[in-house]
mmCIF file of C-alpha atoms in Angstrom:
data_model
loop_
_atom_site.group_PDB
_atom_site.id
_atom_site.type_symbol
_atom_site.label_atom_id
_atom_site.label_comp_id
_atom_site.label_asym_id
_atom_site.label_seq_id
_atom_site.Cartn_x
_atom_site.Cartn_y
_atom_site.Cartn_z
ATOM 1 C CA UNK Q 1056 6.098 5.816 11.451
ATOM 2 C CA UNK Q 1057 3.472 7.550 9.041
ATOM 3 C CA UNK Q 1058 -0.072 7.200 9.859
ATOM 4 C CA UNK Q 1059 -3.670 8.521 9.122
ATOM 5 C CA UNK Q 1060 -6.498 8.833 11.751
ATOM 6 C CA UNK Q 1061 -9.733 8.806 11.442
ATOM 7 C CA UNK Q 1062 -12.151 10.050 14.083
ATOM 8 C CA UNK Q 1063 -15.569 8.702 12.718
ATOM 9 C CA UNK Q 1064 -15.898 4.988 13.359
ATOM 10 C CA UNK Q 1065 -19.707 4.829 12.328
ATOM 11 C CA UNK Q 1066 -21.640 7.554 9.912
ATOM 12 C CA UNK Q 1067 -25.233 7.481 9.512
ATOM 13 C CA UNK Q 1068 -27.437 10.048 7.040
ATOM 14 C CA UNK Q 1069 -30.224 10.011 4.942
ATOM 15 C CA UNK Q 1070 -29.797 10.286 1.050
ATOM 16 C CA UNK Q 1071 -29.300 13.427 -0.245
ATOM 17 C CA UNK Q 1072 -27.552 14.885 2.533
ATOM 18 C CA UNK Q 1073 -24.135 15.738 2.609
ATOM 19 C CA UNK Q 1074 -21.149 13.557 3.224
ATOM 20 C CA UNK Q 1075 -17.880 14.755 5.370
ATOM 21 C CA UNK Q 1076 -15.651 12.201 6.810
ATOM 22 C CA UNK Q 1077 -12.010 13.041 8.554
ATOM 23 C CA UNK Q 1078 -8.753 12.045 8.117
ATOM 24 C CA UNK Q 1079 -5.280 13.473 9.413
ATOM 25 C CA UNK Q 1080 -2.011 13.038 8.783
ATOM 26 C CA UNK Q 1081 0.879 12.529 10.910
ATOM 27 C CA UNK Q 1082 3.467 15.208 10.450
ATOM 28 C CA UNK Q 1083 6.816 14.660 8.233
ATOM 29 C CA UNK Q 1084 7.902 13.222 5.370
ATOM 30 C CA UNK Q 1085 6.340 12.669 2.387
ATOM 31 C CA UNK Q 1086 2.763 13.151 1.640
ATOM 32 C CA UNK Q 1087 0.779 10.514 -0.920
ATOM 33 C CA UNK Q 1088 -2.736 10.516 0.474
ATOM 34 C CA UNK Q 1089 -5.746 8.177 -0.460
ATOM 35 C CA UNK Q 1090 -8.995 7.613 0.053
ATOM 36 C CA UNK Q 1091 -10.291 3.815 -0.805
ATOM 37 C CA UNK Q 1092 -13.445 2.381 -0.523
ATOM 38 C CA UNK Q 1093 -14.865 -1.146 0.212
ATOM 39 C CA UNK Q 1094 -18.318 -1.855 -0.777
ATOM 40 C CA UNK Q 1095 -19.911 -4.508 1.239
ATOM 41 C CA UNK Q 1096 -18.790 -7.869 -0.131
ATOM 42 C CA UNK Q 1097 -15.770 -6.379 -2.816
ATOM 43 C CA UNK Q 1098 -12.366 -5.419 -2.519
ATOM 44 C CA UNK Q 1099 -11.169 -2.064 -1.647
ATOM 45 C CA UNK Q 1100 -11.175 0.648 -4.990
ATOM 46 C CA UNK Q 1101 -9.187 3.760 -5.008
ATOM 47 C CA UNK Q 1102 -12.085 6.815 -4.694
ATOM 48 C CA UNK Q 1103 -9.258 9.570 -5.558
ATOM 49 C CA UNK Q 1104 -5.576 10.249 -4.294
ATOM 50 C CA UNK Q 1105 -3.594 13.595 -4.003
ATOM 51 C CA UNK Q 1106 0.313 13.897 -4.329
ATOM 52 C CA UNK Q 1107 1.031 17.353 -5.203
ATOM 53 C CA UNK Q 1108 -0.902 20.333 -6.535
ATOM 54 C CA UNK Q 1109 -4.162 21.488 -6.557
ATOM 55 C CA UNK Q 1110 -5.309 20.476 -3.271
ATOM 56 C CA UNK Q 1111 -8.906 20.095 -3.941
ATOM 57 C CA UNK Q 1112 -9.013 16.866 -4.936
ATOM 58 C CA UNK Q 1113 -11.658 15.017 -7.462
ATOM 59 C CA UNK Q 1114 -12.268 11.659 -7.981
ATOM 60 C CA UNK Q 1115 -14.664 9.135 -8.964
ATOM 61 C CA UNK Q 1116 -18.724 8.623 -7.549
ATOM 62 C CA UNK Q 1117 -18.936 12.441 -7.305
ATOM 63 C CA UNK Q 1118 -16.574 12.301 -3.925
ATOM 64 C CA UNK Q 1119 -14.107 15.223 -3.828
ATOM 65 C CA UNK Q 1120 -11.265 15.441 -0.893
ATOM 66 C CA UNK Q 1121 -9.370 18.724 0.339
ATOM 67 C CA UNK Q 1122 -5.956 18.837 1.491
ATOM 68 C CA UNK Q 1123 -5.173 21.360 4.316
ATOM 69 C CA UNK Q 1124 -1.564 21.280 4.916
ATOM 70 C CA UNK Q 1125 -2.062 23.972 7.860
ATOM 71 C CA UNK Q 1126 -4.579 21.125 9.686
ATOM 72 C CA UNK Q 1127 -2.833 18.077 8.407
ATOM 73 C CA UNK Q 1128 -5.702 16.854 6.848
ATOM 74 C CA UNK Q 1129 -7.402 15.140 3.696
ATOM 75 C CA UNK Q 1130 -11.174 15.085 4.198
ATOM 76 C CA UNK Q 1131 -13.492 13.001 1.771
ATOM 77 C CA UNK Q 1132 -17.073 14.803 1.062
ATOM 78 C CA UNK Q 1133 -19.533 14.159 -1.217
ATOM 79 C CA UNK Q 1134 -22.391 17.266 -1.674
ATOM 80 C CA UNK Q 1135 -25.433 14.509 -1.644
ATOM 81 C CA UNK Q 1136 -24.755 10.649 -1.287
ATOM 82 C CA UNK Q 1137 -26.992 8.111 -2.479
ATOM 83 C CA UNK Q 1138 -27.937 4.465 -0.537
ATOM 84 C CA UNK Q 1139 -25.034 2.971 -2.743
ATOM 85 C CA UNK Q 1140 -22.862 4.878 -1.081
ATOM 86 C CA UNK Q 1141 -23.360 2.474 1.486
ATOM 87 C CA UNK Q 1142 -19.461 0.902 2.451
ATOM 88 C CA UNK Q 1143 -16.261 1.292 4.691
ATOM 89 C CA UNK Q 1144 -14.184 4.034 3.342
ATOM 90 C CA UNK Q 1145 -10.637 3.987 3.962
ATOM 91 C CA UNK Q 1146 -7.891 6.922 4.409
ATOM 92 C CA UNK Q 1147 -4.685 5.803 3.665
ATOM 93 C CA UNK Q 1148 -1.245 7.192 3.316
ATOM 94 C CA UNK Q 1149 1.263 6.407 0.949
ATOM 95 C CA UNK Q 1150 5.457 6.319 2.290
ATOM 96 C CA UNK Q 1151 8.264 4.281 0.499
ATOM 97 C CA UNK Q 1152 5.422 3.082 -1.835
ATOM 98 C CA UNK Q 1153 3.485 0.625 1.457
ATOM 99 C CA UNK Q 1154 0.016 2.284 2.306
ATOM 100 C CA UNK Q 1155 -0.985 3.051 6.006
ATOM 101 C CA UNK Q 1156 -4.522 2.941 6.423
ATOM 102 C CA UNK Q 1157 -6.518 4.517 9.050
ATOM 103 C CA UNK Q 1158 -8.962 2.892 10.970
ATOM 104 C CA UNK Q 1159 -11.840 3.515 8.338
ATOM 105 C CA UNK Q 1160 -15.167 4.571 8.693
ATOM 106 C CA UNK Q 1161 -18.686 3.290 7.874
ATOM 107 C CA UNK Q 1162 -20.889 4.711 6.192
ATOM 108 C CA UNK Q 1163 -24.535 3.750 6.131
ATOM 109 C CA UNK Q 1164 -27.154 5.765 3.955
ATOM 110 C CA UNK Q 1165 -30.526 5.097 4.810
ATOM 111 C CA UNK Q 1166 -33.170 5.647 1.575
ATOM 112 C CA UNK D 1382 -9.000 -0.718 -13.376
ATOM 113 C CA UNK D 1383 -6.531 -3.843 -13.201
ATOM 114 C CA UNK D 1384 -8.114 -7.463 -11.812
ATOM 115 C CA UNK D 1385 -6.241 -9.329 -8.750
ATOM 116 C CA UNK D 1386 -7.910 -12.374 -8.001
ATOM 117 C CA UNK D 1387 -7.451 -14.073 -4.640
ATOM 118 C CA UNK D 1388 -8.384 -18.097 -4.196
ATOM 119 C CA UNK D 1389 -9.587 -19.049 -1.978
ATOM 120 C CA UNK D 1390 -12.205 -16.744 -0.770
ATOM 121 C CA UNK D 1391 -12.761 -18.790 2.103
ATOM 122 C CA UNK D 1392 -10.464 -21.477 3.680
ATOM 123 C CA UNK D 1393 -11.074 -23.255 7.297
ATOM 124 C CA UNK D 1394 -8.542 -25.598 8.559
ATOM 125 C CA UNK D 1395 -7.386 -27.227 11.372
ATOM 126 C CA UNK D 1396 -5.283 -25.821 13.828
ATOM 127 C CA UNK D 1397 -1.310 -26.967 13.130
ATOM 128 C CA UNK D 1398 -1.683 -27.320 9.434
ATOM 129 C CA UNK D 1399 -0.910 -24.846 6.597
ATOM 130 C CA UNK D 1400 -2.970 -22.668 4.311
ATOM 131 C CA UNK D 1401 -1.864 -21.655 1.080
ATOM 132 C CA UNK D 1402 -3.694 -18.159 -0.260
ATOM 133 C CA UNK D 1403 -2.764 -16.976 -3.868
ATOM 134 C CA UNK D 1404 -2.692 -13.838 -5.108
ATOM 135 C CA UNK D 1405 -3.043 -13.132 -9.044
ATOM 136 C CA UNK D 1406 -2.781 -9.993 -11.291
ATOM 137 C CA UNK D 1407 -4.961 -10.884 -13.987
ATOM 138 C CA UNK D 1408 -4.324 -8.065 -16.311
ATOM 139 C CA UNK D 1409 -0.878 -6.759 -15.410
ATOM 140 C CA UNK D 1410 2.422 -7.573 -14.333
ATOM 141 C CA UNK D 1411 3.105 -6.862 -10.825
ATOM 142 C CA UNK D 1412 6.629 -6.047 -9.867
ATOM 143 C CA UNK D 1413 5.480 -5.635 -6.421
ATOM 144 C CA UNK D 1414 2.627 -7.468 -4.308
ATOM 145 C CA UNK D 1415 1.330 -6.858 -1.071
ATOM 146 C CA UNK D 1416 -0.173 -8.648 1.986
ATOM 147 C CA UNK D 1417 -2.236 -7.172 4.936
ATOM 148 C CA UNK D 1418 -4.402 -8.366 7.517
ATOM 149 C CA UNK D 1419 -7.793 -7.303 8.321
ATOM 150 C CA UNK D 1420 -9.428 -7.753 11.987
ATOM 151 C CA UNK D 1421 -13.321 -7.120 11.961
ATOM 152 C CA UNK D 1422 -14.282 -3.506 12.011
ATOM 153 C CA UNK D 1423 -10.466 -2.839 11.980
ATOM 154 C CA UNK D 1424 -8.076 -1.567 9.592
ATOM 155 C CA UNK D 1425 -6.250 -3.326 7.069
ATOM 156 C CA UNK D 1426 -2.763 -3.802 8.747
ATOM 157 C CA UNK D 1427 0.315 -4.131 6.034
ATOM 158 C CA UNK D 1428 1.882 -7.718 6.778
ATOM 159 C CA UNK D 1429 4.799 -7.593 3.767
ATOM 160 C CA UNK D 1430 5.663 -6.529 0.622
ATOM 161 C CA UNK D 1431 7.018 -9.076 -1.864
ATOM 162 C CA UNK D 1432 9.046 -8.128 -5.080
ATOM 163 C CA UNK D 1433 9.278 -10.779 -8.209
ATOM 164 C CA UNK D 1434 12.478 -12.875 -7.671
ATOM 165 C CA UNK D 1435 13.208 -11.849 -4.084
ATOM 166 C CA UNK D 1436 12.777 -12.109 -0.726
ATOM 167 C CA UNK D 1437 9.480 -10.633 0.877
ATOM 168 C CA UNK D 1438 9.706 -7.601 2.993
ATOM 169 C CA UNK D 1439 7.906 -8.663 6.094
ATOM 170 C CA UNK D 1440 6.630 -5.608 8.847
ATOM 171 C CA UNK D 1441 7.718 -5.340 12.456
ATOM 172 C CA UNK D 1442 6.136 -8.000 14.607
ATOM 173 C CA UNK D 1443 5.362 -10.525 11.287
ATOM 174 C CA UNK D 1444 6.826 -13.408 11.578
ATOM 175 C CA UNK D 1445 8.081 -14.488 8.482
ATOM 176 C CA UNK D 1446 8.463 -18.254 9.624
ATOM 177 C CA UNK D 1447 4.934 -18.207 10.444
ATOM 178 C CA UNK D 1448 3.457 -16.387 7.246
ATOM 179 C CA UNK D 1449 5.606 -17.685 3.759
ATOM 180 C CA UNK D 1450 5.297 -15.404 1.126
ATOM 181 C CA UNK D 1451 6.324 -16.787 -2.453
ATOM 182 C CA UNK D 1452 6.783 -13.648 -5.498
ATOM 183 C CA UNK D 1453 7.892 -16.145 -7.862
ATOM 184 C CA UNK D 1454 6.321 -14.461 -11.222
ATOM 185 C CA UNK D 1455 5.229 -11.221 -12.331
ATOM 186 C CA UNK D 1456 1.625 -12.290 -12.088
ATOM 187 C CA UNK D 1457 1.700 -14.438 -8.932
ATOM 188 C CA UNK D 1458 2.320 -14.206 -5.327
ATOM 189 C CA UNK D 1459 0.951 -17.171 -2.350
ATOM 190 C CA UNK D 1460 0.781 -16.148 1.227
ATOM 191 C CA UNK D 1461 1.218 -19.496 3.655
ATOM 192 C CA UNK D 1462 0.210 -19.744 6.774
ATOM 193 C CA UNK D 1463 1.982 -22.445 8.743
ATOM 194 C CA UNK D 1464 1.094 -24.201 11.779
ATOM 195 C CA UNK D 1465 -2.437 -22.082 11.804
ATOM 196 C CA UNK D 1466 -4.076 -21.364 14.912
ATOM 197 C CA UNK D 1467 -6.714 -19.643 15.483
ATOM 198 C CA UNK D 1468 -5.402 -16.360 16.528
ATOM 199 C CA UNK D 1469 -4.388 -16.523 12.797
ATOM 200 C CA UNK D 1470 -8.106 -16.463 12.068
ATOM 201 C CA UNK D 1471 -8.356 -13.292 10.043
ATOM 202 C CA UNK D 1472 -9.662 -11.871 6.436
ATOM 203 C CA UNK D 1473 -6.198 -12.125 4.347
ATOM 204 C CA UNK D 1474 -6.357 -9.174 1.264
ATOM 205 C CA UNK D 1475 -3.374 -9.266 -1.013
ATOM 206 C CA UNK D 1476 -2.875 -6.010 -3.594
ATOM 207 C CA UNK D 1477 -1.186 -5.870 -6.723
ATOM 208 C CA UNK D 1478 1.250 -2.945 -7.726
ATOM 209 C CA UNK D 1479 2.238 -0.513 -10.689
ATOM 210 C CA UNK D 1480 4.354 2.298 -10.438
ATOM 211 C CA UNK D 1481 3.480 5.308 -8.600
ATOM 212 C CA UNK D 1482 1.953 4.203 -5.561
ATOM 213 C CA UNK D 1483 -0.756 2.500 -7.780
ATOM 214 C CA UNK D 1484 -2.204 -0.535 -6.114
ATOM 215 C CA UNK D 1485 -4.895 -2.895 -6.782
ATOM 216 C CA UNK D 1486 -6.566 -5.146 -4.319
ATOM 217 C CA UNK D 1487 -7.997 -8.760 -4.195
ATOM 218 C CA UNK D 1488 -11.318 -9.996 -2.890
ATOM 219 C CA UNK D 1489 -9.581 -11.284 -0.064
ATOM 220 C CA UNK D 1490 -9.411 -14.291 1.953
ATOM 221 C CA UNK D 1491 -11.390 -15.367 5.437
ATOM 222 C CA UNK D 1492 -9.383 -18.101 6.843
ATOM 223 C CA UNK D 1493 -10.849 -19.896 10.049
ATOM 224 C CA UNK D 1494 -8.747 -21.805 12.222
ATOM 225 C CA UNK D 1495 -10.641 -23.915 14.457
#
């Protein structure tokens, strides 16, 4: 089966620095990659997605994600968060239209 | 960004009754709704996909006697949980779909089975 990893369970910073979190891909098949995010109390929102194409990837809140087909991965940064940025964020991976999340990541900015 | 709506946002019941969750797309027609799972500080684990007019698609290890799912219009969907107990304790998040991998999720749904 398809699946996404991610290796940081728990990210702490200070505003203004910069954000990277990972996220790999297992190898074959289709890729449809995603990165969600769940601010505290709402329901997941779709930060940015890549399918094909330019693999630098831009989406909304200022976050940006590469894909490095040599490394299997689809990492989320953001140059400078903010303490909004403050949330779970979510790789996922799209196959046969279901997503496959990974095991997502928080993120807490102190001000 | 479309609107799902989940109700109710928080349910606790008995253990051996049932729990009915809906799902709504408030905006859009959904051809295809989704279910998952959540465990605290886990992942959100894909439970079954449901298509208008049809039978869910439920995922290995799901029981589908256990967890009814109900597609029956293009704005609808109910998840319920039979017989709860409280290993079905969980937060319940149901997403709505358009073409193209689109997919738009709920508020989701703590159910506590005590």
């Amino acid at each position: 089966a398809q699946s996404v990893s991610q290796h940081n369970h728990h990210v702490i910073l200070s505003e203004a620095a910069s954000l990277e979190l990972g996220c790999n891909y297992s190898y074959g098949g289709t890729v449809n990659l995603f990165w969600y995010v769940q601010y505290p109390g709402q329901h997941l929102q779709l930060l940015l997605k890549y399918f094909s194409g330019d693999p630098l990837v831009k989406g909304i809140k200022g976050f940006e994600a590469e894909f490095i087909k040599s490394k299997f991965s689809f990492n989320l940064r953001k140059p400078s968060v903010q303490w909004s940025d403050t949330a779970e964020y979510f790789c996922a991976r799209g196959d046969d239209y279901k997503l496959s999340f990974g095991a997502g990541t928080t993120v807490t900015v102190r001000a | 960004g479309a609107v799902v709506s989940q109700h109710p946002s928080r349910v606790i019941c008995k253990s051996g009754t049932s729990v009915k969750i809906e799902c709504r797309s408030l905006d859009f027609q959904a051809t295809t709704m989704f279910w998952y799972r959540q465990f605290p500080k886990q992942s959100l684990m894909l439970m079954a996909t449901s298509n208008e007019g049809s039978k869910a698609t439920y995922e290995q290890g799901v029981e589908k006697d256990k967890f009814l799912i109900n597609h029956a219009s293009l704005t609808l969907s109910t998840l319920t949980v039979t017989s709860a107990h409280p290993e079905d304790s969980s937060f319940y998040i149901c997403s709505a779909g358009k073409p193209g991998y689109e997919q738009y999720f709920g508020p989701g749904t703590r159910l506590t089975v005590t």
